[in-house]
Amino acid sequence: MNRRKVIKVISLAAAAGVLLPTGMYIGSPGTKKYAEQVIIKTLDYLELDQTGVSNFVNDYFKGDDINFKSNLRWKVYYFSATGVKRSDNMFELVRSYLLSSDFFINGNQTNRKINYLGLFNPYENSMPNPYSYIFLN
Amino acid sequence: MKYDLVVVGTGFASTFFLKKYLQKNTNKKILILERGHFVPHTERMKIKRGIASDYEKLFENYKDAYINNTPHKAWMFSTGFGGSSNCWWGCTPRFMPSDFKLKSLYGVENDWPLEYADLEPYYEEIEEAMAMSGPAETMFPRKNKYPQPPHLLAPPDKILNEKYGKQYTSQPTARARQATGKRNQCIASSICDSCPVDAKFTIENSGIDVYKNDAVEVVYGAQVYSLSTLADEAHKINFIKDGKEESAEADVFILGANPLFNTNILLHSGDKNPLTGKGFGEQLGIQAVIDLKDLSNRGGSTWVNANGYMLYDGDHRKEHAACLIETNNAPYIRLEKDKWFNVMSFRLVFEDLPQAGNYITTTNNKLIPQVFYNAGRSQYALKAFEEAKRKLPSILDVLPVEKIKYRQAFETEGHILGGTRMGETAQDSVVNKYSVHHQIKNIIVLGASTFTTYSASNPTLTVAALAMLAADKNF
């Protein structure tokens, strides 16, 4: 990596407020683990079935090419205090988890454990859109 | 055998043309040349659910059907029986009367060679045929009620409707509010391109059985590339079927393909008009995500609950484009506790202007057109977006708005407009007000390629109305 690229990487990391210690990256788990932690951290007001979260993440990333860059990006999201607000990818991940769970089907109850039902597919769910008036009837 | 008519395509334009034509003409022989194949809705759903279907091999990847020289701008379409009815989202506002008079009202671009009143009876007929749902009052003039009641508004929509009246109402739509004999009731799945409950109007579920008429012969897998012409009269249409050259003779030829293929066929047929292929484009769409404090947006009964016209008409169109607001009911969820549904999604749809630097032309492969979007978006459209950002906070002042976020422009609105525009003469256009080609007078060009200007409104209803007008006035 030449000097210009090094400066660019450091600048980008600093801009995101997430200068990761080298050891933290080397010793940390992979992308899927961080994706799980992003969901748990973002929805910390809900009790999530941990196995279900892992299964969801496995299904969500199935077929994706997880490489060094995507691994680093997910770590950045996790360690960044504002990552969830900034990242469309992370927002989509958590949104997809909620839609794939029984949370909306059970009336958005925050006092019950949330279970993963299967990766959200609007062609297979009988009531795919929680905004629909059908959910209110 | 010589046919009375050869029609290219089986989408909205061809279907509504034939509906009117067959009402008026009997004992005719009509050949339909469809590029793709018939894939039933049930098979489409199997494919969407990952279930094996013998029909899967019949789909054409639209990206292979043309060359996009400016790939940052996407152009999407669907080939096969029913054309874009298999991928549209069922939004059916009429154009506004002012959309046909940009030049005379605002000094911009050109007027269409016809007026709103010329299309009104056909708008009405199509709305009946599509069993459309719509509000009691609209911004464009209407004589009768829509066949179906309006879709349900969500709570923020009701507040805006109370303030703005018919400027903010339920969207006129071909997504059924009530089940019809052919379609189920919309459940707001928000995946309308392939509706899982078959609530959206398609040519397949339309009940307009023009393709079963005894006068009509349909050939699938027929890729039309040219017409043979002599002394500015077409006498034969040329196509590839199963890898073989074929042709058919007729008195009149109807081009009902999308602008890419209508243009490609004309340019291979001796069309000498320098305007052919020029000035194609589409509207500019940008999403505004509106976070609301303590107000849920749940309860709508379809994908686009409402249309807003607060930024549409007015003297501002001398300076910048009209904007149609589509209030989207897709599951755009907030992640904060107890605020999951406190968010609205506006799709701001801006009209754009035809520009010569955006054009369709031929390639060395006679079946494959190419597109250039070198001029890109007009300042007329871009300025309108800046104005919308400035005005939206005050427009929404009756709602508890926390924040408005604007996203990048959508890659496409799914509309391809212009390229063989209509006008008074060959000096300013390619076809006349009845869609007849100025130079080769037994060719009628249908579809959105004939639009003189783009409007901010969805094009389908106007595509169908122009096709019916052509069938009514030319035969």
Coordinates of N, CA, C and O in Angstrom, one line a residue, chain A residues 33-132:
Chain A
K33 N -20.8 -12.8 12.7 CA -20.9 -12.6 14.1 C -21.2 -11.1 14.4 O -22.1 -10.8 15.2
Y34 N -20.6 -10.3 13.6 CA -20.8 -8.9 13.8 C -22.2 -8.5 13.3 O -22.9 -7.6 14.0
A35 N -22.7 -9.1 12.3 CA -24.1 -8.8 11.8 C -25.1 -9.2 12.9 O -26.0 -8.5 13.2
E36 N -24.8 -10.4 13.6 CA -25.7 -10.8 14.7 C -25.7 -9.7 15.8 O -26.7 -9.3 16.3
Q37 N -24.4 -9.3 16.1 CA -24.3 -8.3 17.2 C -25.0 -7.0 16.8 O -25.5 -6.3 17.7
V38 N -24.9 -6.6 15.6 CA -25.6 -5.4 15.1 C -27.1 -5.5 15.4 O -27.7 -4.6 15.9
I39 N -27.7 -6.6 15.1 CA -29.1 -6.8 15.3 C -29.4 -6.7 16.8 O -30.3 -6.0 17.2
I40 N -28.6 -7.5 17.5 CA -28.9 -7.5 19.0 C -28.8 -6.1 19.6 O -29.6 -5.7 20.4
K41 N -27.7 -5.4 19.2 CA -27.4 -4.1 19.8 C -28.5 -3.1 19.3 O -29.0 -2.3 20.2
T42 N -28.9 -3.1 18.1 CA -29.9 -2.2 17.6 C -31.3 -2.4 18.2 O -32.0 -1.5 18.6
L43 N -31.6 -3.7 18.4 CA -32.9 -4.1 19.0 C -32.7 -4.4 20.5 O -33.4 -5.4 21.0
D44 N -31.9 -3.7 21.2 CA -31.6 -4.1 22.6 C -32.9 -3.9 23.5 O -32.8 -4.4 24.7
Y45 N -33.9 -3.3 23.0 CA -35.1 -3.2 23.8 C -36.0 -4.5 23.6 O -37.1 -4.5 24.2
L46 N -35.6 -5.4 22.8 CA -36.3 -6.7 22.6 C -35.5 -7.9 23.1 O -34.3 -7.9 23.0
E47 N -36.3 -8.9 23.6 CA -35.6 -10.2 23.9 C -35.6 -11.1 22.6 O -36.7 -11.5 22.2
L48 N -34.5 -11.3 22.1 CA -34.4 -12.0 20.8 C -33.9 -13.4 21.1 O -33.0 -13.7 21.9
D49 N -34.5 -14.4 20.3 CA -34.0 -15.8 20.4 C -32.7 -15.8 19.7 O -32.6 -15.6 18.5
Q50 N -31.6 -16.1 20.4 CA -30.3 -15.9 19.9 C -30.0 -16.9 18.8 O -29.4 -16.6 17.8
T51 N -30.5 -18.1 18.9 CA -30.3 -19.1 17.8 C -31.0 -18.6 16.6 O -30.5 -18.8 15.4
G52 N -32.2 -18.1 16.8 CA -32.9 -17.5 15.6 C -32.2 -16.4 14.9 O -32.2 -16.4 13.7
V53 N -31.5 -15.6 15.7 CA -30.7 -14.5 15.1 C -29.6 -15.1 14.2 O -29.4 -14.6 13.1
S54 N -28.9 -16.1 14.8 CA -27.8 -16.7 14.0 C -28.4 -17.4 12.8 O -27.8 -17.2 11.7
N55 N -29.5 -18.0 12.9 CA -30.1 -18.7 11.7 C -30.4 -17.7 10.6 O -30.2 -17.8 9.4
F56 N -31.0 -16.5 11.1 CA -31.4 -15.5 10.2 C -30.2 -15.0 9.4 O -30.2 -14.8 8.2
V57 N -29.1 -14.7 10.2 CA -27.9 -14.1 9.6 C -27.3 -15.1 8.6 O -26.9 -14.7 7.5
N58 N -27.3 -16.4 8.9 CA -26.8 -17.4 8.0 C -27.6 -17.4 6.7 O -27.1 -17.4 5.6
D59 N -29.0 -17.3 6.9 CA -29.8 -17.3 5.7 C -29.6 -16.0 4.9 O -29.6 -16.0 3.7
Y60 N -29.5 -14.9 5.6 CA -29.4 -13.5 5.0 C -28.1 -13.4 4.1 O -28.2 -12.9 3.0
F61 N -27.1 -14.0 4.6 CA -25.8 -13.9 3.9 C -25.5 -15.1 2.9 O -24.5 -15.2 2.3
K62 N -26.5 -16.0 2.9 CA -26.3 -17.2 2.0 C -26.0 -16.8 0.6 O -26.7 -16.0 0.0
G63 N -24.9 -17.3 0.1 CA -24.5 -17.0 -1.3 C -23.7 -15.7 -1.5 O -23.2 -15.4 -2.5
D64 N -23.7 -14.9 -0.4 CA -22.9 -13.6 -0.5 C -21.4 -13.9 -0.4 O -21.0 -14.9 0.3
D65 N -20.6 -13.1 -1.1 CA -19.2 -13.3 -1.1 C -18.6 -12.4 0.1 O -18.6 -11.2 0.0
I66 N -18.3 -13.1 1.2 CA -17.8 -12.4 2.4 C -16.3 -12.3 2.3 O -15.7 -13.4 2.4
N67 N -15.8 -11.2 2.1 CA -14.4 -11.1 2.0 C -13.8 -10.1 3.0 O -14.5 -9.6 3.9
F68 N -12.5 -9.8 2.9 CA -11.9 -9.0 3.8 C -12.6 -7.6 4.0 O -12.8 -7.1 5.1
K69 N -12.9 -7.0 2.8 CA -13.5 -5.7 2.8 C -14.9 -5.6 3.5 O -15.2 -4.8 4.3
S70 N -15.7 -6.6 3.2 CA -17.0 -6.6 3.8 C -16.9 -6.9 5.3 O -17.6 -6.4 6.1
N71 N -16.0 -7.8 5.6 CA -15.7 -8.1 7.0 C -15.4 -6.8 7.8 O -16.0 -6.6 8.9
L72 N -14.5 -6.1 7.2 CA -14.0 -4.8 7.9 C -15.2 -3.9 8.0 O -15.4 -3.2 9.0
R73 N -16.0 -3.8 6.9 CA -17.1 -2.8 6.9 C -18.1 -3.1 8.0 O -18.6 -2.3 8.8
W74 N -18.4 -4.4 8.2 CA -19.4 -4.8 9.3 C -18.8 -4.5 10.7 O -19.5 -4.1 11.6
K75 N -17.5 -4.7 10.8 CA -16.9 -4.4 12.1 C -17.0 -2.9 12.4 O -17.3 -2.4 13.5
V76 N -16.8 -2.1 11.3 CA -16.9 -0.6 11.4 C -18.3 -0.3 11.9 O -18.5 0.5 12.8
Y77 N -19.3 -0.9 11.2 CA -20.7 -0.6 11.6 C -20.9 -0.9 13.1 O -21.5 -0.1 13.8
Y78 N -20.4 -2.0 13.5 CA -20.6 -2.4 14.9 C -20.0 -1.5 15.9 O -20.6 -1.1 16.9
F79 N -18.7 -1.2 15.7 CA -18.0 -0.4 16.6 C -18.3 1.1 16.6 O -18.0 1.9 17.5
S80 N -19.0 1.5 15.5 CA -19.3 2.9 15.3 C -20.6 3.2 16.1 O -21.6 2.5 15.8
A81 N -20.6 4.2 16.9 CA -21.8 4.5 17.7 C -22.9 5.0 16.7 O -24.1 4.8 17.0
T82 N -22.6 5.6 15.6 CA -23.6 6.1 14.7 C -23.8 5.2 13.5 O -24.5 5.6 12.6
G83 N -23.1 4.1 13.5 CA -23.2 3.2 12.3 C -24.6 2.9 11.8 O -24.9 3.0 10.7
V84 N -25.4 2.5 12.8 CA -26.7 2.0 12.4 C -27.5 3.1 11.7 O -28.4 2.8 10.9
K85 N -27.3 4.3 12.1 CA -28.0 5.4 11.4 C -27.4 5.8 10.1 O -28.1 6.3 9.2
R86 N -26.2 5.5 9.9 CA -25.5 5.9 8.7 C -25.6 4.9 7.6 O -25.5 5.2 6.4
S87 N -25.7 3.6 7.9 CA -25.5 2.6 7.0 C -26.9 2.0 6.4 O -27.6 1.5 7.2
D88 N -27.1 2.2 5.2 CA -28.3 1.6 4.6 C -28.2 0.0 4.6 O -29.2 -0.6 4.9
N89 N -27.0 -0.5 4.5 CA -26.8 -2.0 4.6 C -27.3 -2.5 5.9 O -28.0 -3.5 6.0
M90 N -26.9 -1.8 7.0 CA -27.2 -2.3 8.3 C -28.7 -2.1 8.6 O -29.3 -3.0 9.2
F91 N -29.2 -1.0 8.1 CA -30.6 -0.7 8.3 C -31.4 -1.9 7.7 O -32.4 -2.4 8.2
E92 N -31.0 -2.2 6.5 CA -31.7 -3.3 5.7 C -31.6 -4.6 6.4 O -32.6 -5.4 6.4
L93 N -30.5 -4.9 7.0 CA -30.3 -6.1 7.8 C -31.3 -6.2 8.9 O -32.0 -7.2 9.1
V94 N -31.3 -5.2 9.7 CA -32.2 -5.2 10.9 C -33.7 -5.2 10.5 O -34.5 -5.9 11.1
R95 N -34.0 -4.4 9.5 CA -35.4 -4.3 9.0 C -35.8 -5.7 8.5 O -36.9 -6.2 8.8
S96 N -34.9 -6.3 7.8 CA -35.2 -7.7 7.3 C -35.4 -8.7 8.4 O -36.3 -9.5 8.3
Y97 N -34.6 -8.5 9.5 CA -34.8 -9.4 10.6 C -36.2 -9.3 11.2 O -36.9 -10.2 11.5
L98 N -36.6 -8.0 11.4 CA -37.9 -7.8 12.1 C -39.0 -8.4 11.2 O -39.9 -9.0 11.7
L99 N -38.9 -8.2 9.9 CA -39.9 -8.7 9.0 C -39.9 -10.2 8.9 O -40.9 -10.8 8.6
S100 N -38.7 -10.8 9.2 CA -38.6 -12.2 9.2 C -39.0 -12.9 10.5 O -38.9 -14.1 10.6
S101 N -39.3 -12.1 11.5 CA -39.6 -12.6 12.8 C -41.1 -12.6 13.0 O -41.9 -12.2 12.2
D102 N -41.5 -13.0 14.2 CA -42.9 -13.0 14.6 C -43.3 -11.7 15.3 O -44.4 -11.6 15.9
F103 N -42.5 -10.7 15.3 CA -42.7 -9.5 16.1 C -44.0 -8.8 15.6 O -44.8 -8.5 16.4
F104 N -44.1 -8.5 14.3 CA -45.3 -7.7 13.9 C -46.5 -8.6 13.9 O -47.6 -8.1 14.2
I105 N -46.3 -9.9 13.6 CA -47.5 -10.8 13.5 C -48.1 -10.9 14.9 O -49.3 -11.0 15.0
N106 N -47.3 -10.8 16.0 CA -47.8 -10.8 17.3 C -48.1 -9.5 17.9 O -48.1 -9.3 19.2
G107 N -48.3 -8.5 17.1 CA -48.8 -7.2 17.6 C -47.7 -6.3 18.2 O -48.0 -5.6 19.1
N108 N -46.5 -6.5 17.8 CA -45.3 -5.6 18.2 C -45.1 -5.6 19.8 O -44.8 -4.6 20.3
Q109 N -45.4 -6.8 20.4 CA -45.2 -6.9 21.8 C -43.7 -6.9 22.2 O -43.0 -7.8 21.7
T110 N -43.3 -6.0 23.0 CA -41.9 -5.9 23.4 C -41.6 -6.7 24.6 O -40.5 -6.9 25.0
N111 N -42.6 -7.3 25.2 CA -42.4 -8.1 26.5 C -42.4 -9.6 26.2 O -42.5 -10.4 27.1
R112 N -42.3 -10.0 25.0 CA -42.2 -11.4 24.7 C -41.0 -11.7 23.8 O -40.5 -10.8 23.1
K113 N -40.6 -13.0 23.9 CA -39.4 -13.3 23.1 C -39.7 -13.3 21.6 O -40.8 -13.8 21.2
I114 N -38.7 -12.8 20.8 CA -39.0 -12.7 19.4 C -38.3 -13.9 18.7 O -37.1 -14.1 18.9
N115 N -39.1 -14.6 17.9 CA -38.6 -15.7 17.2 C -38.4 -15.5 15.7 O -39.2 -14.8 15.0
Y116 N -37.4 -16.1 15.1 CA -37.2 -16.0 13.7 C -38.1 -17.1 13.0 O -38.1 -18.2 13.4
L117 N -38.8 -16.7 11.9 CA -39.7 -17.6 11.3 C -39.2 -18.1 9.9 O -39.7 -19.1 9.4
G118 N -38.2 -17.5 9.4 CA -37.7 -17.8 8.1 C -37.5 -16.5 7.3 O -38.2 -15.6 7.5
L119 N -36.5 -16.6 6.4 CA -36.1 -15.3 5.7 C -37.3 -14.7 5.0 O -38.1 -15.4 4.3
F120 N -37.5 -13.4 5.2 CA -38.7 -12.7 4.7 C -38.7 -12.8 3.2 O -37.8 -12.5 2.5
N121 N -39.8 -13.3 2.7 CA -40.1 -13.4 1.3 C -41.6 -13.1 1.1 O -42.4 -13.8 1.4
P122 N -41.8 -11.9 0.5 CA -43.2 -11.4 0.4 C -44.1 -12.4 -0.4 O -45.3 -12.3 -0.4
Y123 N -43.4 -13.2 -1.2 CA -44.2 -14.2 -2.0 C -44.7 -15.4 -1.2 O -45.5 -16.2 -1.7
E124 N -44.1 -15.6 -0.1 CA -44.4 -16.7 0.7 C -45.2 -16.4 2.0 O -45.9 -17.2 2.5
N125 N -45.0 -15.1 2.4 CA -45.8 -14.7 3.6 C -47.2 -14.4 3.3 O -47.4 -13.7 2.3
S126 N -48.2 -14.8 4.0 CA -49.6 -14.5 3.7 C -49.9 -13.1 4.0 O -50.7 -12.5 3.3
M127 N -49.2 -12.5 4.9 CA -49.4 -11.0 5.2 C -48.1 -10.3 5.3 O -47.5 -10.1 6.3
P128 N -47.6 -10.0 4.1 CA -46.2 -9.6 4.0 C -45.9 -8.1 4.4 O -44.7 -7.8 4.7
N129 N -46.9 -7.3 4.5 CA -46.6 -5.9 4.8 C -47.3 -5.4 6.0 O -48.5 -5.2 6.1
P130 N -46.6 -5.2 7.1 CA -47.2 -4.8 8.4 C -47.9 -3.5 8.3 O -48.6 -3.1 9.3
Y131 N -47.6 -2.7 7.3 CA -48.4 -1.4 7.2 C -49.8 -1.6 6.7 O -50.6 -0.7 6.9
S132 N -50.1 -2.8 6.1 CA -51.4 -3.0 5.5 C -52.5 -2.9 6.5 O -52.4 -3.4 7.7

